Amino acid sequence: MASRAKATILDIAREAGVSKSTVSLVLQGSGLIRPETAVKVRKAIEDVGYVYNRGAANLRKAHSNVIGMVINDLTNPFFAELAVGMERVFQAAGVVPFIANTAENPVRQQEVLKSMMEQGVAGLIVSPARGTTPGAFRRIEAAGVPVVFAMRRLPESRIPAIAPDNRRGACLATEHLIRKGHRRLAFFGGSSDLVVYQERLGGFLEACEAFAIPVADRTIVEGETSRKGGMACLETALAMPDPPTAALCFNDAVAFGVILALRKRGLEAGADFAVVGFDDVAEAEHYSPALTSVAVDTAGLGERAAHVMLKMIQSRTTRAEDHIGAVSLVVRESSGPNRNSQVGDAA
Amino acid sequence: MASRAKATILDIAREAGVSKSTVSLVLQGSGLIRPETAVKVRKAIEDVGYVYNRGAANLRKAHSNVIGMVINDLTNPFFAELAVGMERVFQAAGVVPFIANTAENPVRQQEVLKSMMEQGVAGLIVSPARGTTPGAFRRIEAAGVPVVFAMRRLPESRIPAIAPDNRRGACLATEHLIRKGHRRLAFFGGSSDLVVYQERLGGFLEACEAFAIPVADRTIVEGETSRKGGMACLETALAMPDPPTAALCFNDAVAFGVILALRKRGLEAGADFAVVGFDDVAEAEHYSPALTSVAVDTAGLGERAAHVMLKMIQSRTTRAEDHIGAVSLVVRESSGPNRNSQVGDAA
DNA sequence: TTGATTTATTGGAACGTTCCATTTATAGGA
DNA sequence: TCCTATAAATGGAACGTTCCAATAAATCAA
């Protein structure tokens, strides 16, 4: 059944009675070929079950048609949504994205990046693993392969990043809680080695300043960015002398954890304690209670990252501007009704 | 910064004062090279920032080191877990898995498969999109590239499949509900164009037969395999004259939807209506109420699929046996306490 | 010393494509 | 009719590797 030696364009040329150059031209859809000849060649291609060898072609051609997407945690639906947005754009451009998972492991990340470079990718879209060293992309940059960071950025790096306006999102969410009447606020989850964390925490603190929340009434609990981490954060906070009455969470996973931990204690998110998440994953809307969250337009960011990448490839540059995606607060049940009217919601 | 013309093996040879063949040997870790020479060459490689060109190498070598994973829905955490299991095995074997998403679209799937073939993958692990035609893999088989189906199989196809024991899992879960005292049972979600659906529904019916549940007391509602689909199924079922008191769901997403729909009606899963899911995704344990579900050892299936693939590649065959993974019922809160003692739970 | 053996290294052909410079066929203009 | 312009098709070199057969250098046995 399986024809042993795989067919090449020379086999097709023989089959169709033309030269290999003609076959190559047909393969590339050149207009120089007489239509009848093209038909004849295409039939031969079909007959021999020919498979185009892109590796051989890339040996001659300037650039390949594959782009690598290197993602730090594929099990987080958030990144899957990002990937889906990118794929839409790339597909239309005739580019194939290959995805690889680094599982938040910098060593694994280096292996994956090396592999992708060896395959001759035209560009790389990366959501860097936690703990990525600043030098990790030096060789790739030196090779002239464009890199775009998505969602996360590295502390000191000239690589363009596409990310949501974390600071503003956190600020909006915190204001929302303050306007609801909360005066003792918490920020739950994440850790300071992530730039994203610093941005989101920064927005939280900015809003606290603006509304003159005393430092003593701000509770910051670092923790894993998962359900489990969220549960732990709540326990820690409620064990304090003057516990907070509301929390902005690093992301939705943490927020879900907080809601579960509240329920375990017989408390209800929204009624007894206000909870706001970040990212607005698909699940937020269907949770119980529905989660108030900062929407970041994940798929849109993916599309934008893809567009920036295509432009970089086209203009043969390794530089581009950062893009900050707009954010919006989606108010649902988990942040509860107004608490009292200590703070008016004028303006 | 970016050195224009990329370095080749010849540049390294010149730099190190050896021949290109020697460099090639070093690259492959051959023991024929004198250690000092190898060191000298490796230094040159580092100095010029050389990137290995796998495309060129594959032109000569029999087989490449990349394997394609084609997945029908990356946003389902279930498939991400599967991917993680495979990656563990492939990494150890020095093989790089590239993942692509088909978003349950057979046309997109064909494009992705074509692309992967063109890249010269050594093998393909596929969770076929719904509506895949039986001929979709003919050319790939003819080319002698091994294919393994994961989780799903195609109606008539000799391609080996790695999947959980769906029938037995559904049977176990249904028995569990019957032993709890339920007599009017439902099967929610999925549709009959999927082999998996037929297997799971088959297990449900088998248990119904075994315990002599009359046909009139079995409710089967097809629907989307998502939260939304689950919500719709429950509404449909409760609107019936003699509604069921328990449901086995096609998968966990459907089950979560059923739980949400119950809550919307003021009912509680477990107490008022028993719900059992399928797949036991990570979230099941942390849901509220915690979801009783059929555990399929997703990561384990991924590992097994990867092993089968490696063996096929090694023995140059395109045939292998199917693997049916063991399943087990994880009982949590959503299936509720015993209802009454119409059916004893002896044995 | 010499030849035989082992150890390291090397040149060249091949892999399947693209692309340039040519060649060949076709049509148009006088 | 011949020449020119255009259209269509072609051969050959190049891309960066691997691998075979061959060479060169080092070691050994006599």
CSV table of C-alpha atoms in Angstrom, one decimal, chain A residues 24-315:
chain,number,residue,atom,x,y,z
A,24,SER,CA,7.8,24.0,-9.5
A,25,LEU,CA,6.2,26.9,-11.2
A,26,VAL,CA,2.8,25.1,-11.0
A,27,LEU,CA,3.3,24.4,-7.3
A,28,GLN,CA,3.8,28.1,-6.7
A,29,GLY,CA,0.8,29.1,-8.8
A,30,SER,CA,2.8,31.1,-11.3
A,31,GLY,CA,0.9,32.7,-14.0
A,32,LEU,CA,3.6,31.9,-16.6
A,33,ILE,CA,2.2,28.4,-17.1
A,34,ARG,CA,-0.3,27.6,-19.8
A,35,PRO,CA,-3.5,26.5,-18.0
A,36,GLU,CA,-3.7,23.1,-19.8
A,37,THR,CA,-0.2,22.4,-18.7
A,38,ALA,CA,-1.0,23.3,-15.1
A,39,VAL,CA,-4.0,20.9,-15.2
A,40,LYS,CA,-1.8,18.1,-16.5
A,41,VAL,CA,0.7,18.7,-13.8
A,42,ARG,CA,-1.9,18.8,-11.0
A,43,LYS,CA,-3.3,15.6,-12.2
A,44,ALA,CA,0.1,13.9,-12.0
A,45,ILE,CA,0.6,15.3,-8.5
A,46,GLU,CA,-2.7,13.7,-7.5
A,47,ASP,CA,-1.9,10.4,-9.2
A,48,VAL,CA,1.5,9.8,-7.5
A,49,GLY,CA,0.4,11.1,-4.1
A,50,TYR,CA,3.1,13.7,-4.0
A,51,VAL,CA,3.9,15.5,-0.8
A,52,TYR,CA,5.6,18.9,-1.0
A,53,ASN,CA,8.9,19.0,0.8
A,54,ARG,CA,9.0,22.3,2.6
A,55,GLY,CA,12.4,21.6,4.1
A,56,ALA,CA,14.0,21.4,0.7
A,57,ALA,CA,12.2,24.5,-0.5
A,58,ASN,CA,13.3,26.5,2.5
A,59,LEU,CA,16.9,25.7,1.6
A,60,ARG,CA,16.5,28.0,-1.3
A,61,LYS,CA,13.7,30.3,-0.2
A,62,ALA,CA,14.3,33.3,2.0
A,63,HIS,CA,11.6,32.5,4.5
A,64,SER,CA,9.5,29.7,5.8
A,65,ASN,CA,5.8,29.8,6.4
A,66,VAL,CA,5.7,28.5,10.0
A,67,ILE,CA,5.5,30.6,13.1
A,68,GLY,CA,6.2,29.2,16.5
A,69,MET,CA,3.9,29.9,19.5
A,70,VAL,CA,5.6,29.1,22.7
A,71,ILE,CA,3.2,29.1,25.6
A,72,ASN,CA,3.9,28.8,29.3
A,73,ASP,CA,0.7,27.0,30.4
A,74,LEU,CA,-1.5,25.3,27.9
A,75,THR,CA,-3.8,24.0,30.6
A,76,ASN,CA,-4.9,27.5,31.4
A,77,PRO,CA,-7.9,28.2,29.1
A,78,PHE,CA,-6.8,31.8,28.9
A,79,PHE,CA,-3.8,30.8,26.7
A,80,ALA,CA,-5.9,28.5,24.6
A,81,GLU,CA,-8.1,31.5,23.8
A,82,LEU,CA,-5.1,33.6,22.9
A,83,ALA,CA,-3.9,30.8,20.6
A,84,VAL,CA,-7.3,30.7,18.9
A,85,GLY,CA,-7.2,34.5,18.2
A,86,MET,CA,-3.8,34.2,16.6
A,87,GLU,CA,-4.7,31.2,14.5
A,88,ARG,CA,-7.5,33.1,12.8
A,89,VAL,CA,-5.1,35.8,11.6
A,90,PHE,CA,-2.3,33.4,10.6
A,91,GLN,CA,-4.6,31.1,8.7
A,92,ALA,CA,-5.7,34.0,6.5
A,93,ALA,CA,-2.1,34.9,5.8
A,94,GLY,CA,-1.2,31.4,4.7
A,95,VAL,CA,1.0,30.9,7.7
A,96,VAL,CA,0.9,27.9,9.9
A,97,PRO,CA,1.3,28.3,13.7
A,98,PHE,CA,2.9,25.5,15.6
A,99,ILE,CA,2.3,25.5,19.3
A,100,ALA,CA,4.5,24.2,22.0
A,101,ASN,CA,4.1,24.2,25.7
A,102,THR,CA,6.8,25.0,28.2
A,103,ALA,CA,4.8,24.2,31.4
A,104,GLU,CA,6.3,27.3,33.1
A,105,ASN,CA,9.8,25.7,32.9
A,106,PRO,CA,12.6,27.9,31.6
A,107,VAL,CA,14.8,24.9,30.7
A,108,ARG,CA,12.1,23.3,28.7
A,109,GLN,CA,11.5,26.7,27.1
A,110,GLN,CA,15.1,26.9,25.9
A,111,GLU,CA,14.8,23.4,24.3
A,112,VAL,CA,11.5,24.4,22.6
A,113,LEU,CA,12.9,27.6,21.3
A,114,LYS,CA,16.0,25.9,20.0
A,115,SER,CA,13.9,23.3,18.2
A,116,MET,CA,11.8,25.9,16.6
A,117,MET,CA,14.8,27.9,15.4
A,118,GLU,CA,16.2,24.7,13.9
A,119,GLN,CA,12.9,24.1,12.0
A,120,GLY,CA,13.5,27.6,10.6
A,121,VAL,CA,10.5,29.4,11.9
A,122,ALA,CA,9.8,32.8,10.4
A,123,GLY,CA,9.0,34.3,13.8
A,124,LEU,CA,8.2,33.5,17.4
A,125,ILE,CA,5.3,34.5,19.6
A,126,VAL,CA,6.2,33.8,23.2
A,127,SER,CA,4.5,34.0,26.5
A,128,PRO,CA,7.7,33.6,28.6
A,129,ALA,CA,7.9,31.1,31.4
A,130,ARG,CA,8.3,32.4,34.9
A,131,GLY,CA,12.0,32.8,35.7
A,132,THR,CA,13.1,33.4,32.1
A,133,THR,CA,16.5,35.0,32.1
A,134,PRO,CA,17.0,38.2,30.2
A,135,GLY,CA,19.6,36.6,27.9
A,136,ALA,CA,17.3,33.8,26.8
A,137,PHE,CA,16.4,35.5,23.5
A,138,ARG,CA,19.8,37.0,22.7
A,139,ARG,CA,20.8,34.3,20.2
A,140,ILE,CA,17.4,34.5,18.6
A,141,GLU,CA,17.5,38.2,18.2
A,142,ALA,CA,21.0,38.0,16.8
A,143,ALA,CA,19.8,35.5,14.2
A,144,GLY,CA,17.3,38.2,13.0
A,145,VAL,CA,14.2,36.2,13.8
A,146,PRO,CA,11.4,38.4,15.1
A,147,VAL,CA,10.0,37.7,18.5
A,148,VAL,CA,6.8,39.1,20.1
A,149,PHE,CA,5.9,38.7,23.7
A,150,ALA,CA,2.3,38.0,24.4
A,151,MET,CA,0.6,38.8,27.8
A,152,ARG,CA,3.8,38.8,29.7
A,153,ARG,CA,6.9,40.9,29.2
A,154,LEU,CA,10.5,40.6,30.5
A,155,PRO,CA,11.9,43.1,32.9
A,156,GLU,CA,14.6,44.5,30.7
A,157,SER,CA,14.2,43.6,27.1
A,158,ARG,CA,13.7,45.5,23.8
A,159,ILE,CA,11.4,42.8,22.5
A,160,PRO,CA,7.9,44.2,21.7
A,161,ALA,CA,5.1,43.0,24.0
A,162,ILE,CA,1.4,42.8,23.4
A,163,ALA,CA,-0.4,42.9,26.7
A,164,PRO,CA,-3.6,44.3,28.3
A,165,ASP,CA,-3.6,47.5,30.3
A,166,ASN,CA,-3.1,45.6,33.6
A,167,ARG,CA,-2.6,48.8,35.7
A,168,ARG,CA,-5.8,50.4,34.4
A,169,GLY,CA,-7.8,47.2,34.8
A,170,ALA,CA,-6.7,46.8,38.4
A,171,CYS,CA,-7.4,50.4,39.1
A,172,LEU,CA,-10.9,50.2,37.6
A,173,ALA,CA,-11.7,47.1,39.6
A,174,THR,CA,-10.5,48.6,42.8
A,175,GLU,CA,-12.4,51.8,42.3
A,176,HIS,CA,-15.5,49.7,41.7
A,177,LEU,CA,-15.0,48.0,45.1
A,178,ILE,CA,-14.4,51.3,46.8
A,179,ARG,CA,-17.5,52.9,45.3
A,180,LYS,CA,-19.5,49.9,46.6
A,181,GLY,CA,-18.5,51.1,50.0
A,182,HIS,CA,-15.6,48.8,50.9
A,183,ARG,CA,-12.8,50.4,52.9
A,184,ARG,CA,-10.7,47.4,53.8
A,185,LEU,CA,-9.4,45.9,50.6
A,186,ALA,CA,-7.2,43.0,49.7
A,187,PHE,CA,-5.1,42.0,46.7
A,188,PHE,CA,-4.9,38.2,46.4
A,189,GLY,CA,-2.5,35.9,44.5
A,190,GLY,CA,0.5,36.2,42.2
A,191,SER,CA,4.1,37.0,43.1
A,192,SER,CA,6.4,39.9,42.5
A,193,ASP,CA,8.7,38.1,40.1
A,194,LEU,CA,6.1,38.7,37.4
A,195,VAL,CA,5.9,42.0,35.6
A,196,VAL,CA,2.2,41.4,35.3
A,197,TYR,CA,1.9,41.2,39.0
A,198,GLN,CA,3.7,44.5,39.6
A,199,GLU,CA,1.4,46.2,37.1
A,200,ARG,CA,-1.8,44.8,38.6
A,201,LEU,CA,-0.8,45.5,42.1
A,202,GLY,CA,0.3,49.0,41.0
A,203,GLY,CA,-3.2,49.7,39.7
A,204,PHE,CA,-4.7,48.4,43.0
A,205,LEU,CA,-2.4,50.7,45.0
A,206,GLU,CA,-3.0,53.7,42.7
A,207,ALA,CA,-6.8,53.4,43.3
A,208,CYS,CA,-6.2,53.1,47.1
A,209,GLU,CA,-4.1,56.2,47.0
A,210,ALA,CA,-6.7,58.1,45.0
A,211,PHE,CA,-9.4,57.3,47.5
A,212,ALA,CA,-7.1,57.8,50.5
A,213,ILE,CA,-7.4,54.2,51.8
A,214,PRO,CA,-5.0,54.0,54.7
A,215,VAL,CA,-2.1,51.7,54.2
A,216,ALA,CA,-3.2,49.7,57.2
A,217,ASP,CA,-6.4,48.8,55.5
A,218,ARG,CA,-4.7,47.3,52.4
A,219,THR,CA,-4.0,43.6,52.6
A,220,ILE,CA,-1.6,42.1,50.1
A,221,VAL,CA,-1.3,38.3,50.1
A,222,GLU,CA,0.9,36.7,47.5
A,223,GLY,CA,0.1,33.1,46.4
A,224,GLU,CA,-0.1,30.6,43.6
A,225,THR,CA,-2.1,31.8,40.6
A,226,SER,CA,-4.6,28.9,40.8
A,227,ARG,CA,-7.8,28.0,42.6
A,228,LYS,CA,-5.8,26.4,45.3
A,229,GLY,CA,-3.7,29.6,45.8
A,230,GLY,CA,-6.9,31.6,46.0
A,231,MET,CA,-8.3,29.4,48.7
A,232,ALA,CA,-5.1,29.8,50.7
A,233,CYS,CA,-5.1,33.6,50.3
A,234,LEU,CA,-8.6,33.9,51.7
A,235,GLU,CA,-7.8,31.8,54.7
A,236,THR,CA,-4.7,33.9,55.4
A,237,ALA,CA,-6.6,37.2,55.1
A,238,LEU,CA,-9.6,36.2,57.2
A,239,ALA,CA,-7.3,35.1,60.0
A,240,MET,CA,-6.0,38.7,60.4
A,241,PRO,CA,-7.2,41.1,63.1
A,242,ASP,CA,-9.1,43.5,60.9
A,243,PRO,CA,-9.9,41.3,57.9
A,244,PRO,CA,-10.7,42.9,54.5
A,245,THR,CA,-14.3,42.9,53.2
A,246,ALA,CA,-13.4,42.7,49.5
A,247,ALA,CA,-10.6,41.4,47.3
A,248,LEU,CA,-9.2,42.0,43.8
A,249,CYS,CA,-7.7,38.8,42.6
A,250,PHE,CA,-4.6,38.4,40.4
A,251,ASN,CA,-6.6,36.4,38.0
A,252,ASP,CA,-9.9,34.5,37.6
A,253,ALA,CA,-8.5,31.2,38.8
A,254,VAL,CA,-7.5,32.8,42.1
A,255,ALA,CA,-11.0,34.4,42.3
A,256,PHE,CA,-12.7,31.0,41.8
A,257,GLY,CA,-10.6,29.7,44.6
A,258,VAL,CA,-11.7,32.5,46.9
A,259,ILE,CA,-15.3,31.9,46.1
A,260,LEU,CA,-15.0,28.2,47.0
A,261,ALA,CA,-13.1,28.9,50.2
A,262,LEU,CA,-15.9,31.4,51.2
A,263,ARG,CA,-18.5,28.7,50.6
A,264,LYS,CA,-16.6,26.2,52.7
A,265,ARG,CA,-16.9,28.7,55.5
A,266,GLY,CA,-20.6,29.2,54.9
A,267,LEU,CA,-20.1,32.6,53.4
A,268,GLU,CA,-21.3,33.7,50.0
A,269,ALA,CA,-19.3,35.8,47.5
A,270,GLY,CA,-21.1,39.0,46.8
A,271,ALA,CA,-23.3,39.0,49.9
A,272,ASP,CA,-20.6,38.5,52.6
A,273,PHE,CA,-17.4,39.3,50.8
A,274,ALA,CA,-16.9,41.0,47.4
A,275,VAL,CA,-14.7,39.3,44.9
A,276,VAL,CA,-13.3,40.6,41.6
A,277,GLY,CA,-11.3,38.5,39.1
A,278,PHE,CA,-9.0,39.4,36.2
A,279,ASP,CA,-9.0,38.1,32.6
A,280,ASP,CA,-12.7,37.4,32.3
A,281,VAL,CA,-12.3,33.8,31.1
A,282,ALA,CA,-15.4,32.2,29.5
A,283,GLU,CA,-16.2,30.4,32.8
A,284,ALA,CA,-16.6,33.7,34.8
A,285,GLU,CA,-20.0,34.4,33.3
A,286,HIS,CA,-21.3,31.0,34.1
A,287,TYR,CA,-19.9,30.6,37.6
A,288,SER,CA,-22.1,30.7,40.7
A,289,PRO,CA,-22.2,33.5,41.6
A,290,ALA,CA,-21.2,35.0,38.3
A,291,LEU,CA,-17.8,36.6,38.6
A,292,THR,CA,-17.1,40.3,38.3
A,293,SER,CA,-13.9,40.5,36.3
A,294,VAL,CA,-11.6,42.7,34.2
A,295,ALA,CA,-12.2,41.7,30.6
A,296,VAL,CA,-9.0,41.8,28.5
A,297,ASP,CA,-10.2,40.7,25.1
A,298,THR,CA,-7.9,37.7,24.9
A,299,ALA,CA,-8.7,36.7,21.4
A,300,GLY,CA,-8.3,40.3,20.3
A,301,LEU,CA,-4.8,40.5,21.8
A,302,GLY,CA,-3.9,37.3,20.1
A,303,GLU,CA,-5.0,38.8,16.8
A,304,ARG,CA,-3.0,41.9,17.4
A,305,ALA,CA,0.1,39.9,18.3
A,306,ALA,CA,-0.3,38.0,15.1
A,307,HIS,CA,-0.6,41.1,13.1
A,308,VAL,CA,2.4,42.7,14.6
A,309,MET,CA,4.4,39.5,13.9
A,310,LEU,CA,3.3,39.5,10.2
A,311,LYS,CA,4.3,43.1,9.8
A,312,MET,CA,7.7,42.4,11.4
A,313,ILE,CA,8.4,39.5,9.1
A,314,GLN,CA,7.3,41.5,6.0
A,315,SER,CA,9.5,44.5,6.9
